[in-house]
PDB file of C-alpha atoms in Angstrom:
ATOM      1  CA  MET H   1      96.862 129.301  96.263  1.00  0.00           C
ATOM      2  CA  PRO H   2      94.083 127.010  94.361  1.00  0.00           C
ATOM      3  CA  GLN H   3      93.689 127.273  90.685  1.00  0.00           C
ATOM      4  CA  THR H   4      90.593 128.567  89.066  1.00  0.00           C
ATOM      5  CA  PRO H   5      88.452 125.653  88.377  1.00  0.00           C
ATOM      6  CA  SER H   6      86.915 124.616  85.227  1.00  0.00           C
ATOM      7  CA  ASP H   7      82.787 124.861  85.429  1.00  0.00           C
ATOM      8  CA  THR H   8      82.482 121.254  84.356  1.00  0.00           C
ATOM      9  CA  ALA H   9      85.691 119.441  84.764  1.00  0.00           C
ATOM     10  CA  ARG H  10      85.856 116.200  87.128  1.00  0.00           C
ATOM     11  CA  LEU H  11      88.353 114.757  88.894  1.00  0.00           C
ATOM     12  CA  LEU H  12      87.892 111.056  89.520  1.00  0.00           C
ATOM     13  CA  ALA H  13      90.106 108.851  91.631  1.00  0.00           C
ATOM     14  CA  ASP H  14      89.768 105.273  92.929  1.00  0.00           C
ATOM     15  CA  ILE H  15      92.233 104.792  96.114  1.00  0.00           C
ATOM     16  CA  GLY H  16      93.268 101.670  97.296  1.00  0.00           C
ATOM     17  CA  GLY H  17      95.731 100.395 100.049  1.00  0.00           C
ATOM     18  CA  THR H  18      98.361 100.261  97.422  1.00  0.00           C
ATOM     19  CA  ASN H  19      97.711 102.478  94.155  1.00  0.00           C
ATOM     20  CA  ALA H  20      95.753 105.454  93.513  1.00  0.00           C
ATOM     21  CA  ARG H  21      93.974 105.771  90.273  1.00  0.00           C
ATOM     22  CA  PHE H  22      93.126 109.139  88.903  1.00  0.00           C
ATOM     23  CA  ALA H  23      90.855 110.137  85.729  1.00  0.00           C
ATOM     24  CA  TRP H  24      89.759 113.284  84.134  1.00  0.00           C
ATOM     25  CA  GLN H  25      86.157 113.788  83.009  1.00  0.00           C
ATOM     26  CA  ALA H  26      85.514 116.959  81.102  1.00  0.00           C
ATOM     27  CA  ALA H  27      81.712 117.120  81.571  1.00  0.00           C
ATOM     28  CA  PRO H  28      79.119 115.200  83.076  1.00  0.00           C
ATOM     29  CA  GLY H  29      78.348 112.291  80.802  1.00  0.00           C
ATOM     30  CA  ALA H  30      81.860 112.580  78.853  1.00  0.00           C
ATOM     31  CA  PRO H  31      84.272 109.906  78.545  1.00  0.00           C
ATOM     32  CA  VAL H  32      86.422 108.820  81.475  1.00  0.00           C
ATOM     33  CA  THR H  33      90.039 109.688  80.015  1.00  0.00           C
ATOM     34  CA  ASP H  34      93.900 110.587  81.238  1.00  0.00           C
ATOM     35  CA  VAL H  35      93.752 107.387  83.453  1.00  0.00           C
ATOM     36  CA  GLN H  36      97.062 107.384  85.278  1.00  0.00           C
ATOM     37  CA  VAL H  37      98.035 104.914  88.528  1.00  0.00           C
ATOM     38  CA  LEU H  38     100.234 106.271  91.096  1.00  0.00           C
ATOM     39  CA  PRO H  39     102.025 104.122  93.644  1.00  0.00           C
ATOM     40  CA  GLY H  40     100.426 105.276  97.010  1.00  0.00           C
ATOM     41  CA  ALA H  41     103.876 104.621  98.778  1.00  0.00           C
ATOM     42  CA  GLN H  42     105.458 107.273  96.549  1.00  0.00           C
ATOM     43  CA  TYR H  43     103.510 110.357  98.085  1.00  0.00           C
ATOM     44  CA  PRO H  44     103.096 111.402 101.675  1.00  0.00           C
ATOM     45  CA  THR H  45      99.242 112.367 101.361  1.00  0.00           C
ATOM     46  CA  LEU H  46      96.402 111.910  99.286  1.00  0.00           C
ATOM     47  CA  GLN H  47      96.782 115.901  98.598  1.00  0.00           C
ATOM     48  CA  ALA H  48     100.133 115.354  97.165  1.00  0.00           C
ATOM     49  CA  ALA H  49      99.328 112.427  94.738  1.00  0.00           C
ATOM     50  CA  MET H  50      95.959 114.682  93.442  1.00  0.00           C
ATOM     51  CA  HIS H  51      98.608 117.660  92.811  1.00  0.00           C
ATOM     52  CA  ALA H  52     100.898 115.492  90.910  1.00  0.00           C
ATOM     53  CA  TYR H  53      98.284 114.169  88.941  1.00  0.00           C
ATOM     54  CA  LEU H  54      96.694 117.739  88.101  1.00  0.00           C
ATOM     55  CA  ASP H  55     100.093 119.145  87.427  1.00  0.00           C
ATOM     56  CA  GLY H  56     101.178 116.503  84.918  1.00  0.00           C
ATOM     57  CA  LEU H  57      97.757 117.259  83.196  1.00  0.00           C
ATOM     58  CA  GLY H  58      98.269 121.096  83.077  1.00  0.00           C
ATOM     59  CA  ARG H  59      94.388 121.790  82.994  1.00  0.00           C
ATOM     60  CA  GLY H  60      94.131 123.386  86.167  1.00  0.00           C
ATOM     61  CA  ALA H  61      91.668 122.329  88.950  1.00  0.00           C
ATOM     62  CA  PRO H  62      88.352 120.772  88.482  1.00  0.00           C
ATOM     63  CA  ALA H  63      85.048 122.064  89.657  1.00  0.00           C
ATOM     64  CA  ALA H  64      84.265 118.738  91.227  1.00  0.00           C
ATOM     65  CA  VAL H  65      86.175 115.546  92.542  1.00  0.00           C
ATOM     66  CA  ALA H  66      85.129 112.283  93.478  1.00  0.00           C
ATOM     67  CA  ILE H  67      87.252 110.061  95.393  1.00  0.00           C
ATOM     68  CA  ALA H  68      86.494 106.330  95.773  1.00  0.00           C
ATOM     69  CA  ILE H  69      88.383 105.252  98.970  1.00  0.00           C
ATOM     70  CA  ALA H  70      89.090 101.685 100.342  1.00  0.00           C
ATOM     71  CA  ASN H  71      87.597 103.018 103.919  1.00  0.00           C
ATOM     72  CA  PRO H  72      84.471 103.646 105.706  1.00  0.00           C
ATOM     73  CA  ILE H  73      83.388 107.550 105.253  1.00  0.00           C
ATOM     74  CA  THR H  74      81.877 108.276 108.800  1.00  0.00           C
ATOM     75  CA  GLY H  75      82.798 111.971 109.246  1.00  0.00           C
ATOM     76  CA  ASP H  76      85.064 114.926 108.032  1.00  0.00           C
ATOM     77  CA  MET H  77      88.188 112.997 108.981  1.00  0.00           C
ATOM     78  CA  VAL H  78      89.460 110.038 107.131  1.00  0.00           C
ATOM     79  CA  ARG H  79      91.943 107.845 108.263  1.00  0.00           C
ATOM     80  CA  MET H  80      92.723 104.644 105.714  1.00  0.00           C
ATOM     81  CA  THR H  81      92.363 101.049 107.034  1.00  0.00           C
ATOM     82  CA  ASN H  82      95.147  99.630 104.696  1.00  0.00           C
ATOM     83  CA  HIS H  83      97.492 102.667 104.217  1.00  0.00           C
ATOM     84  CA  ASP H  84      98.606 105.622 106.317  1.00  0.00           C
ATOM     85  CA  TRP H  85      97.079 108.645 104.613  1.00  0.00           C
ATOM     86  CA  ALA H  86      94.661 110.603 106.646  1.00  0.00           C
ATOM     87  CA  PHE H  87      92.816 113.716 105.687  1.00  0.00           C
ATOM     88  CA  SER H  88      90.129 116.116 106.354  1.00  0.00           C
ATOM     89  CA  GLN H  89      87.500 116.282 103.413  1.00  0.00           C
ATOM     90  CA  SER H  90      86.964 120.032 104.178  1.00  0.00           C
ATOM     91  CA  ALA H  91      90.650 120.976 104.348  1.00  0.00           C
ATOM     92  CA  VAL H  92      90.925 118.954 100.765  1.00  0.00           C
ATOM     93  CA  LYS H  93      88.007 120.894  99.386  1.00  0.00           C
ATOM     94  CA  ALA H  94      89.626 124.128 100.622  1.00  0.00           C
ATOM     95  CA  GLU H  95      93.018 123.399  99.285  1.00  0.00           C
ATOM     96  CA  PHE H  96      91.990 122.765  95.870  1.00  0.00           C
ATOM     97  CA  GLY H  97      89.265 125.204  95.632  1.00  0.00           C
ATOM     98  CA  LEU H  98      86.419 122.703  94.743  1.00  0.00           C
ATOM     99  CA  ARG H  99      82.737 123.229  94.328  1.00  0.00           C
ATOM    100  CA  THR H 100      81.854 119.721  95.238  1.00  0.00           C
ATOM    101  CA  LEU H 101      83.910 116.690  96.969  1.00  0.00           C
ATOM    102  CA  ARG H 102      82.194 113.509  96.918  1.00  0.00           C
ATOM    103  CA  MET H 103      83.474 110.728  98.964  1.00  0.00           C
ATOM    104  CA  LEU H 104      82.539 106.960  98.983  1.00  0.00           C
ATOM    105  CA  ASN H 105      83.696 103.710  99.589  1.00  0.00           C
ATOM    106  CA  ASP H 106      85.485 102.084  96.695  1.00  0.00           C
ATOM    107  CA  PHE H 107      83.330  99.345  96.489  1.00  0.00           C
ATOM    108  CA  THR H 108      80.225 101.308  96.611  1.00  0.00           C
ATOM    109  CA  ALA H 109      81.838 103.059  93.615  1.00  0.00           C
ATOM    110  CA  LEU H 110      82.390  99.600  92.107  1.00  0.00           C
ATOM    111  CA  ALA H 111      78.744  98.900  92.696  1.00  0.00           C
ATOM    112  CA  LEU H 112      77.485 101.740  90.888  1.00  0.00           C
ATOM    113  CA  ALA H 113      79.339 101.017  87.948  1.00  0.00           C
ATOM    114  CA  LEU H 114      77.769  97.266  87.351  1.00  0.00           C
ATOM    115  CA  PRO H 115      75.038  98.050  85.378  1.00  0.00           C
ATOM    116  CA  ASP H 116      77.340  99.760  82.716  1.00  0.00           C
ATOM    117  CA  LEU H 117      79.711  96.975  82.620  1.00  0.00           C
ATOM    118  CA  PRO H 118      79.951  95.592  78.827  1.00  0.00           C
ATOM    119  CA  ALA H 119      79.578  91.631  78.529  1.00  0.00           C
ATOM    120  CA  ALA H 120      83.281  91.631  77.214  1.00  0.00           C
ATOM    121  CA  GLU H 121      84.793  92.681  80.476  1.00  0.00           C
ATOM    122  CA  LEU H 122      82.740  90.058  82.543  1.00  0.00           C
ATOM    123  CA  ARG H 123      83.525  86.267  82.446  1.00  0.00           C
ATOM    124  CA  GLN H 124      80.825  84.253  84.111  1.00  0.00           C
ATOM    125  CA  VAL H 125      81.627  81.373  86.713  1.00  0.00           C
ATOM    126  CA  GLY H 126      78.588  79.135  87.061  1.00  0.00           C
ATOM    127  CA  GLY H 127      74.951  79.760  87.397  1.00  0.00           C
ATOM    128  CA  GLY H 128      72.160  80.746  85.189  1.00  0.00           C
ATOM    129  CA  GLU H 129      70.546  83.677  84.042  1.00  0.00           C
ATOM    130  CA  ALA H 130      70.222  86.934  85.939  1.00  0.00           C
ATOM    131  CA  VAL H 131      67.011  88.372  86.803  1.00  0.00           C
ATOM    132  CA  PRO H 132      66.745  91.895  85.691  1.00  0.00           C
ATOM    133  CA  GLY H 133      65.937  94.795  88.289  1.00  0.00           C
ATOM    134  CA  VAL H 134      66.575  92.849  91.280  1.00  0.00           C
ATOM    135  CA  ALA H 135      69.313  93.000  93.767  1.00  0.00           C
ATOM    136  CA  MET H 136      73.124  92.501  92.688  1.00  0.00           C
ATOM    137  CA  GLY H 137      76.016  91.666  95.246  1.00  0.00           C
ATOM    138  CA  LEU H 138      79.634  92.646  94.968  1.00  0.00           C
ATOM    139  CA  VAL H 139      82.712  91.092  96.318  1.00  0.00           C
ATOM    140  CA  GLY H 140      86.360  91.880  95.646  1.00  0.00           C
ATOM    141  CA  ALA H 141      89.717  90.896  96.993  1.00  0.00           C
ATOM    142  CA  GLY H 142      93.027  93.122  96.827  1.00  0.00           C
ATOM    143  CA  THR H 143      94.924  94.911  99.378  1.00  0.00           C
ATOM    144  CA  GLY H 144      91.878  94.273 101.543  1.00  0.00           C
ATOM    145  CA  LEU H 145      88.528  92.587 100.770  1.00  0.00           C
ATOM    146  CA  GLY H 146      85.635  94.841  99.607  1.00  0.00           C
ATOM    147  CA  VAL H 147      81.903  93.948  99.870  1.00  0.00           C
ATOM    148  CA  SER H 148      79.010  96.027  98.390  1.00  0.00           C
ATOM    149  CA  GLY H 149      75.927  95.698  96.187  1.00  0.00           C
ATOM    150  CA  LEU H 150      72.938  97.462  94.455  1.00  0.00           C
ATOM    151  CA  LEU H 151      69.280  97.476  95.381  1.00  0.00           C
ATOM    152  CA  PRO H 152      66.616  98.438  93.116  1.00  0.00           C
ATOM    153  CA  ASP H 153      65.053 101.875  94.215  1.00  0.00           C
ATOM    154  CA  GLY H 154      61.649 101.290  93.109  1.00  0.00           C
ATOM    155  CA  HIS H 155      61.787 104.131  90.306  1.00  0.00           C
ATOM    156  CA  GLY H 156      64.171 102.319  87.985  1.00  0.00           C
ATOM    157  CA  GLY H 157      67.371 103.005  89.511  1.00  0.00           C
ATOM    158  CA  TRP H 158      69.686 101.813  92.270  1.00  0.00           C
ATOM    159  CA  VAL H 159      70.870 102.330  95.795  1.00  0.00           C
ATOM    160  CA  PRO H 160      74.398 101.173  96.427  1.00  0.00           C
ATOM    161  CA  LEU H 161      75.274  99.763  99.856  1.00  0.00           C
ATOM    162  CA  GLU H 162      78.056 101.262 101.801  1.00  0.00           C
ATOM    163  CA  GLY H 163      79.593  98.950 104.360  1.00  0.00           C
ATOM    164  CA  GLU H 164      82.539  97.004 105.705  1.00  0.00           C
ATOM    165  CA  GLY H 165      81.550  93.185 104.758  1.00  0.00           C
ATOM    166  CA  GLY H 166      84.958  92.155 104.638  1.00  0.00           C
ATOM    167  CA  HIS H 167      85.399  92.436 108.120  1.00  0.00           C
ATOM    168  CA  VAL H 168      82.743  89.884 109.106  1.00  0.00           C
ATOM    169  CA  THR H 169      84.214  86.578 111.199  1.00  0.00           C
ATOM    170  CA  LEU H 170      85.892  84.514 108.847  1.00  0.00           C
ATOM    171  CA  PRO H 171      83.403  81.555 107.896  1.00  0.00           C
ATOM    172  CA  ALA H 172      85.919  78.657 108.488  1.00  0.00           C
ATOM    173  CA  THR H 173      84.229  75.070 108.088  1.00  0.00           C
ATOM    174  CA  THR H 174      87.220  72.438 107.504  1.00  0.00           C
ATOM    175  CA  ALA H 175      89.735  71.340 109.919  1.00  0.00           C
ATOM    176  CA  ARG H 176      92.674  72.978 107.943  1.00  0.00           C
ATOM    177  CA  GLU H 177      90.414  76.451 107.664  1.00  0.00           C
ATOM    178  CA  ARG H 178      90.228  76.326 111.209  1.00  0.00           C
ATOM    179  CA  THR H 179      93.970  75.884 111.629  1.00  0.00           C
ATOM    180  CA  ALA H 180      94.428  79.006 109.479  1.00  0.00           C
ATOM    181  CA  MET H 181      91.508  80.849 111.511  1.00  0.00           C
ATOM    182  CA  ASP H 182      93.474  79.905 114.880  1.00  0.00           C
ATOM    183  CA  GLY H 183      96.697  81.193 113.704  1.00  0.00           C
ATOM    184  CA  LEU H 184      95.124  84.405 112.531  1.00  0.00           C
ATOM    185  CA  ILE H 185      93.372  84.896 115.840  1.00  0.00           C
ATOM    186  CA  ARG H 186      96.927  84.500 117.351  1.00  0.00           C
ATOM    187  CA  ARG H 187      98.305  87.054 115.146  1.00  0.00           C
ATOM    188  CA  TYR H 188      95.540  89.977 115.157  1.00  0.00           C
ATOM    189  CA  GLY H 189      93.282  89.052 117.847  1.00  0.00           C
ATOM    190  CA  HIS H 190      90.128  88.775 115.081  1.00  0.00           C
ATOM    191  CA  ALA H 191      90.017  86.637 112.237  1.00  0.00           C
ATOM    192  CA  SER H 192      87.959  88.227 109.563  1.00  0.00           C
ATOM    193  CA  ALA H 193      87.061  87.315 106.120  1.00  0.00           C
ATOM    194  CA  GLU H 194      89.770  89.892 104.794  1.00  0.00           C
ATOM    195  CA  ARG H 195      92.659  88.322 106.862  1.00  0.00           C
ATOM    196  CA  VAL H 196      92.477  85.267 104.313  1.00  0.00           C
ATOM    197  CA  CYS H 197      91.016  86.971 101.203  1.00  0.00           C
ATOM    198  CA  CYS H 198      93.529  89.562 100.475  1.00  0.00           C
ATOM    199  CA  GLY H 199      97.223  89.828  99.525  1.00  0.00           C
ATOM    200  CA  GLN H 200      98.607  89.886 102.763  1.00  0.00           C
ATOM    201  CA  GLY H 201      96.048  87.239 103.735  1.00  0.00           C
ATOM    202  CA  LEU H 202      97.522  84.939 101.199  1.00  0.00           C
ATOM    203  CA  VAL H 203     100.963  85.516 102.757  1.00  0.00           C
ATOM    204  CA  ASP H 204      99.614  85.041 106.504  1.00  0.00           C
ATOM    205  CA  THR H 205      97.832  81.740 105.678  1.00  0.00           C
ATOM    206  CA  CYS H 206     100.645  80.164 104.041  1.00  0.00           C
ATOM    207  CA  ALA H 207     102.932  81.018 106.699  1.00  0.00           C
ATOM    208  CA  ILE H 208     100.604  79.581 109.119  1.00  0.00           C
ATOM    209  CA  LEU H 209     100.010  76.135 106.983  1.00  0.00           C
ATOM    210  CA  CYS H 210     103.833  75.810 106.652  1.00  0.00           C
ATOM    211  CA  GLU H 211     104.337  76.378 110.512  1.00  0.00           C
ATOM    212  CA  ALA H 212     101.603  73.653 111.169  1.00  0.00           C
ATOM    213  CA  ASP H 213     103.187  71.244 108.961  1.00  0.00           C
ATOM    214  CA  GLY H 214     106.774  72.026 109.971  1.00  0.00           C
ATOM    215  CA  VAL H 215     107.864  73.189 106.854  1.00  0.00           C
ATOM    216  CA  THR H 216     110.253  76.072 106.368  1.00  0.00           C
ATOM    217  CA  VAL H 217     108.775  79.205 104.515  1.00  0.00           C
ATOM    218  CA  GLN H 218     111.230  80.778 102.027  1.00  0.00           C
ATOM    219  CA  GLY H 219     110.358  83.217  99.216  1.00  0.00           C
ATOM    220  CA  LEU H 220     106.580  83.255  99.843  1.00  0.00           C
ATOM    221  CA  ASP H 221     106.610  86.620 101.158  1.00  0.00           C
ATOM    222  CA  SER H 222     104.184  88.489  98.901  1.00  0.00           C
ATOM    223  CA  ALA H 223     100.757  87.540  97.214  1.00  0.00           C
ATOM    224  CA  SER H 224     102.316  86.968  93.682  1.00  0.00           C
ATOM    225  CA  ALA H 225     104.969  84.763  95.334  1.00  0.00           C
ATOM    226  CA  VAL H 226     102.424  82.689  97.025  1.00  0.00           C
ATOM    227  CA  SER H 227     100.313  82.657  93.557  1.00  0.00           C
ATOM    228  CA  GLU H 228     103.267  81.699  91.532  1.00  0.00           C
ATOM    229  CA  ALA H 229     104.556  78.824  93.854  1.00  0.00           C
ATOM    230  CA  ALA H 230     100.873  77.542  93.771  1.00  0.00           C
ATOM    231  CA  LEU H 231     100.203  77.629  90.188  1.00  0.00           C
ATOM    232  CA  LYS H 232     103.444  76.951  88.665  1.00  0.00           C
ATOM    233  CA  ALA H 233     105.481  74.830  90.955  1.00  0.00           C
ATOM    234  CA  GLY H 234     102.881  73.209  92.937  1.00  0.00           C
ATOM    235  CA  HIS H 235     104.034  74.146  96.310  1.00  0.00           C
ATOM    236  CA  PRO H 236     101.702  71.915  98.531  1.00  0.00           C
ATOM    237  CA  GLN H 237     101.223  74.645 101.477  1.00  0.00           C
ATOM    238  CA  ALA H 238     101.112  77.728  98.713  1.00  0.00           C
ATOM    239  CA  LEU H 239      98.385  75.468  96.668  1.00  0.00           C
ATOM    240  CA  GLU H 240      96.143  74.972  99.577  1.00  0.00           C
ATOM    241  CA  THR H 241      96.446  78.485 100.632  1.00  0.00           C
ATOM    242  CA  LEU H 242      95.233  79.580  97.146  1.00  0.00           C
ATOM    243  CA  ASN H 243      92.375  76.856  97.549  1.00  0.00           C
ATOM    244  CA  ILE H 244      91.356  77.953 101.030  1.00  0.00           C
ATOM    245  CA  PHE H 245      91.355  81.641  99.745  1.00  0.00           C
ATOM    246  CA  CYS H 246      88.957  80.902  96.908  1.00  0.00           C
ATOM    247  CA  ALA H 247      86.793  78.568  99.144  1.00  0.00           C
ATOM    248  CA  MET H 248      86.424  81.437 101.866  1.00  0.00           C
ATOM    249  CA  LEU H 249      85.866  83.862  99.044  1.00  0.00           C
ATOM    250  CA  GLY H 250      82.939  81.545  97.667  1.00  0.00           C
ATOM    251  CA  SER H 251      81.509  81.450 101.306  1.00  0.00           C
ATOM    252  CA  VAL H 252      81.533  85.082 101.872  1.00  0.00           C
ATOM    253  CA  ALA H 253      80.157  85.564  98.488  1.00  0.00           C
ATOM    254  CA  GLY H 254      77.473  83.043  98.956  1.00  0.00           C
ATOM    255  CA  ASN H 255      76.446  84.476 102.512  1.00  0.00           C
ATOM    256  CA  LEU H 256      76.100  87.916 100.748  1.00  0.00           C
ATOM    257  CA  ALA H 257      74.132  86.677  97.824  1.00  0.00           C
ATOM    258  CA  LEU H 258      71.570  85.243 100.598  1.00  0.00           C
ATOM    259  CA  THR H 259      71.583  88.167 102.676  1.00  0.00           C
ATOM    260  CA  LEU H 260      70.677  90.399  99.392  1.00  0.00           C
ATOM    261  CA  GLY H 261      68.584  87.901  97.376  1.00  0.00           C
ATOM    262  CA  ALA H 262      71.028  88.631  94.743  1.00  0.00           C
ATOM    263  CA  ARG H 263      69.165  86.744  91.880  1.00  0.00           C
ATOM    264  CA  GLY H 264      70.557  89.783  89.611  1.00  0.00           C
ATOM    265  CA  GLY H 265      73.957  87.850  90.333  1.00  0.00           C
ATOM    266  CA  VAL H 266      77.212  88.449  92.086  1.00  0.00           C
ATOM    267  CA  TYR H 267      80.206  90.124  90.586  1.00  0.00           C
ATOM    268  CA  VAL H 268      83.722  89.488  91.556  1.00  0.00           C
ATOM    269  CA  GLY H 269      86.350  92.492  91.460  1.00  0.00           C
ATOM    270  CA  GLY H 270      89.515  93.466  92.979  1.00  0.00           C
ATOM    271  CA  GLY H 271      93.050  92.679  91.668  1.00  0.00           C
ATOM    272  CA  ILE H 272      93.455  89.102  92.890  1.00  0.00           C
ATOM    273  CA  VAL H 273      90.901  87.067  91.485  1.00  0.00           C
ATOM    274  CA  PRO H 274      91.300  88.195  87.789  1.00  0.00           C
ATOM    275  CA  ARG H 275      94.918  87.417  87.748  1.00  0.00           C
ATOM    276  CA  LEU H 276      94.173  84.030  88.546  1.00  0.00           C
ATOM    277  CA  GLY H 277      92.400  83.368  85.220  1.00  0.00           C
ATOM    278  CA  ALA H 278      90.982  80.096  84.350  1.00  0.00           C
ATOM    279  CA  TRP H 279      92.242  78.238  87.496  1.00  0.00           C
ATOM    280  CA  PHE H 280      89.677  80.390  89.230  1.00  0.00           C
ATOM    281  CA  ASP H 281      86.775  78.888  87.561  1.00  0.00           C
ATOM    282  CA  THR H 282      87.575  75.117  88.778  1.00  0.00           C
ATOM    283  CA  SER H 283      88.663  76.145  92.241  1.00  0.00           C
ATOM    284  CA  PRO H 284      86.508  75.712  95.327  1.00  0.00           C
ATOM    285  CA  PHE H 285      84.955  79.110  95.107  1.00  0.00           C
ATOM    286  CA  ARG H 286      81.973  78.013  93.217  1.00  0.00           C
ATOM    287  CA  GLU H 287      81.156  75.025  95.273  1.00  0.00           C
ATOM    288  CA  ARG H 288      81.397  76.801  98.411  1.00  0.00           C
ATOM    289  CA  PHE H 289      79.216  79.744  96.919  1.00  0.00           C
ATOM    290  CA  ASP H 290      76.742  77.230  96.221  1.00  0.00           C
ATOM    291  CA  ASN H 291      76.770  75.169  99.317  1.00  0.00           C
ATOM    292  CA  LYS H 292      74.050  76.722 101.694  1.00  0.00           C
ATOM    293  CA  GLY H 293      72.140  73.434 102.554  1.00  0.00           C
ATOM    294  CA  ARG H 294      68.358  74.003 102.130  1.00  0.00           C
ATOM    295  CA  PHE H 295      69.075  77.180  99.649  1.00  0.00           C
ATOM    296  CA  THR H 296      71.713  75.201  97.663  1.00  0.00           C
ATOM    297  CA  ARG H 297      69.348  75.076  94.590  1.00  0.00           C
ATOM    298  CA  LEU H 298      68.587  78.770  94.918  1.00  0.00           C
ATOM    299  CA  LEU H 299      72.171  79.645  95.047  1.00  0.00           C
ATOM    300  CA  GLN H 300      72.894  77.516  92.162  1.00  0.00           C
ATOM    301  CA  GLY H 301      70.862  79.468  89.784  1.00  0.00           C
ATOM    302  CA  MET H 302      72.594  82.800  90.768  1.00  0.00           C
ATOM    303  CA  PRO H 303      75.249  83.682  88.001  1.00  0.00           C
ATOM    304  CA  VAL H 304      78.598  85.074  89.284  1.00  0.00           C
ATOM    305  CA  TRP H 305      80.931  87.184  86.953  1.00  0.00           C
ATOM    306  CA  VAL H 306      84.546  87.975  87.412  1.00  0.00           C
ATOM    307  CA  ILE H 307      85.009  91.648  86.430  1.00  0.00           C
ATOM    308  CA  THR H 308      88.103  91.560  84.140  1.00  0.00           C
ATOM    309  CA  SER H 309      88.114  95.282  83.137  1.00  0.00           C
ATOM    310  CA  ALA H 310      91.568  96.514  82.343  1.00  0.00           C
ATOM    311  CA  GLN H 311      90.641 100.000  83.762  1.00  0.00           C
ATOM    312  CA  SER H 312      89.028 100.499  87.040  1.00  0.00           C
ATOM    313  CA  PRO H 313      85.371 100.437  86.934  1.00  0.00           C
ATOM    314  CA  ALA H 314      85.140 102.473  90.177  1.00  0.00           C
ATOM    315  CA  LEU H 315      86.449 105.414  88.065  1.00  0.00           C
ATOM    316  CA  LEU H 316      83.053 105.362  86.293  1.00  0.00           C
ATOM    317  CA  GLY H 317      81.227 104.282  89.576  1.00  0.00           C
ATOM    318  CA  ALA H 318      82.567 107.691  91.208  1.00  0.00           C
ATOM    319  CA  ALA H 319      81.565 109.654  88.156  1.00  0.00           C
ATOM    320  CA  ARG H 320      78.323 108.296  88.810  1.00  0.00           C
ATOM    321  CA  ALA H 321      78.116 109.346  92.446  1.00  0.00           C
ATOM    322  CA  LEU H 322      78.546 112.683  91.326  1.00  0.00           C
ATOM    323  CA  ASP H 323      75.828 112.395  88.675  1.00  0.00           C
ATOM    324  CA  ARG H 324      73.601 111.162  91.921  1.00  0.00           C
ATOM    325  CA  HIS H 325      75.077 114.497  93.931  1.00  0.00           C
ATOM    326  CA  ARG H 326      73.756 116.836  91.424  1.00  0.00           C
TER     327      ARG H 326
END
């Protein structure tokens, strides 16, 4: 039996391939509170994770729920790309007795939060000043590769993009990048940008480079292990992997900036880049972002910011999506 919902309360969620982040908002415009991170692997379904969070709060069910999820939303049935959860939106709405259920891509939600991000939660990596009121781009690498952006609506507001730009074909340009690309094609049939620019991509790329060089792979079986081997131990193939990761991310971000005309700047989110710290600022990312031939000068003027927020801004974006839905 669904519990009686509060008239104003909202449950906000940011569901990735690894973790599910939940938060509470007492009413529209109220602070986002009670943030909790639940490992997705510990729950058989999205609904089970939602029940665990709500039972822990002990406040009953909310009237409205907004779920930002690492997946395209194309109909009632949602099957996650990088996780085994699958569910019907209408069934979730009925199970929790919800008045409103808003589903959106996680990077669409993050894009909605961009105008509200404080300067203290951003670190600029090259470029000049942002032009106000024009398009902004967004990329982010974690369990997958998210891509979105914001376009001005002509009335002082914004229209977020909902797409799957992380699955565009890998923009390899060097011989070693093509070696990685060929290896990924052998493994997966298609070498998308996400196949390099994500956690598993770091593992796969490092293994492919080691194989090409006749080096035995030992202990490099996670993104954190590859990053640590690169930055702390100077492991040649691991360091090359990290450089390829940053170069490819720069190419993808530069492509997005050109496509959108993102003179409002490009934001880099996700879990991987913020953990690289200042090393990322000197990586090949910015050079590849700028390297667009006759349009290099245009790209050089576009600012790029790494999002360093401790709390997932996508939760705020989910709240903004509910605001737009009202």
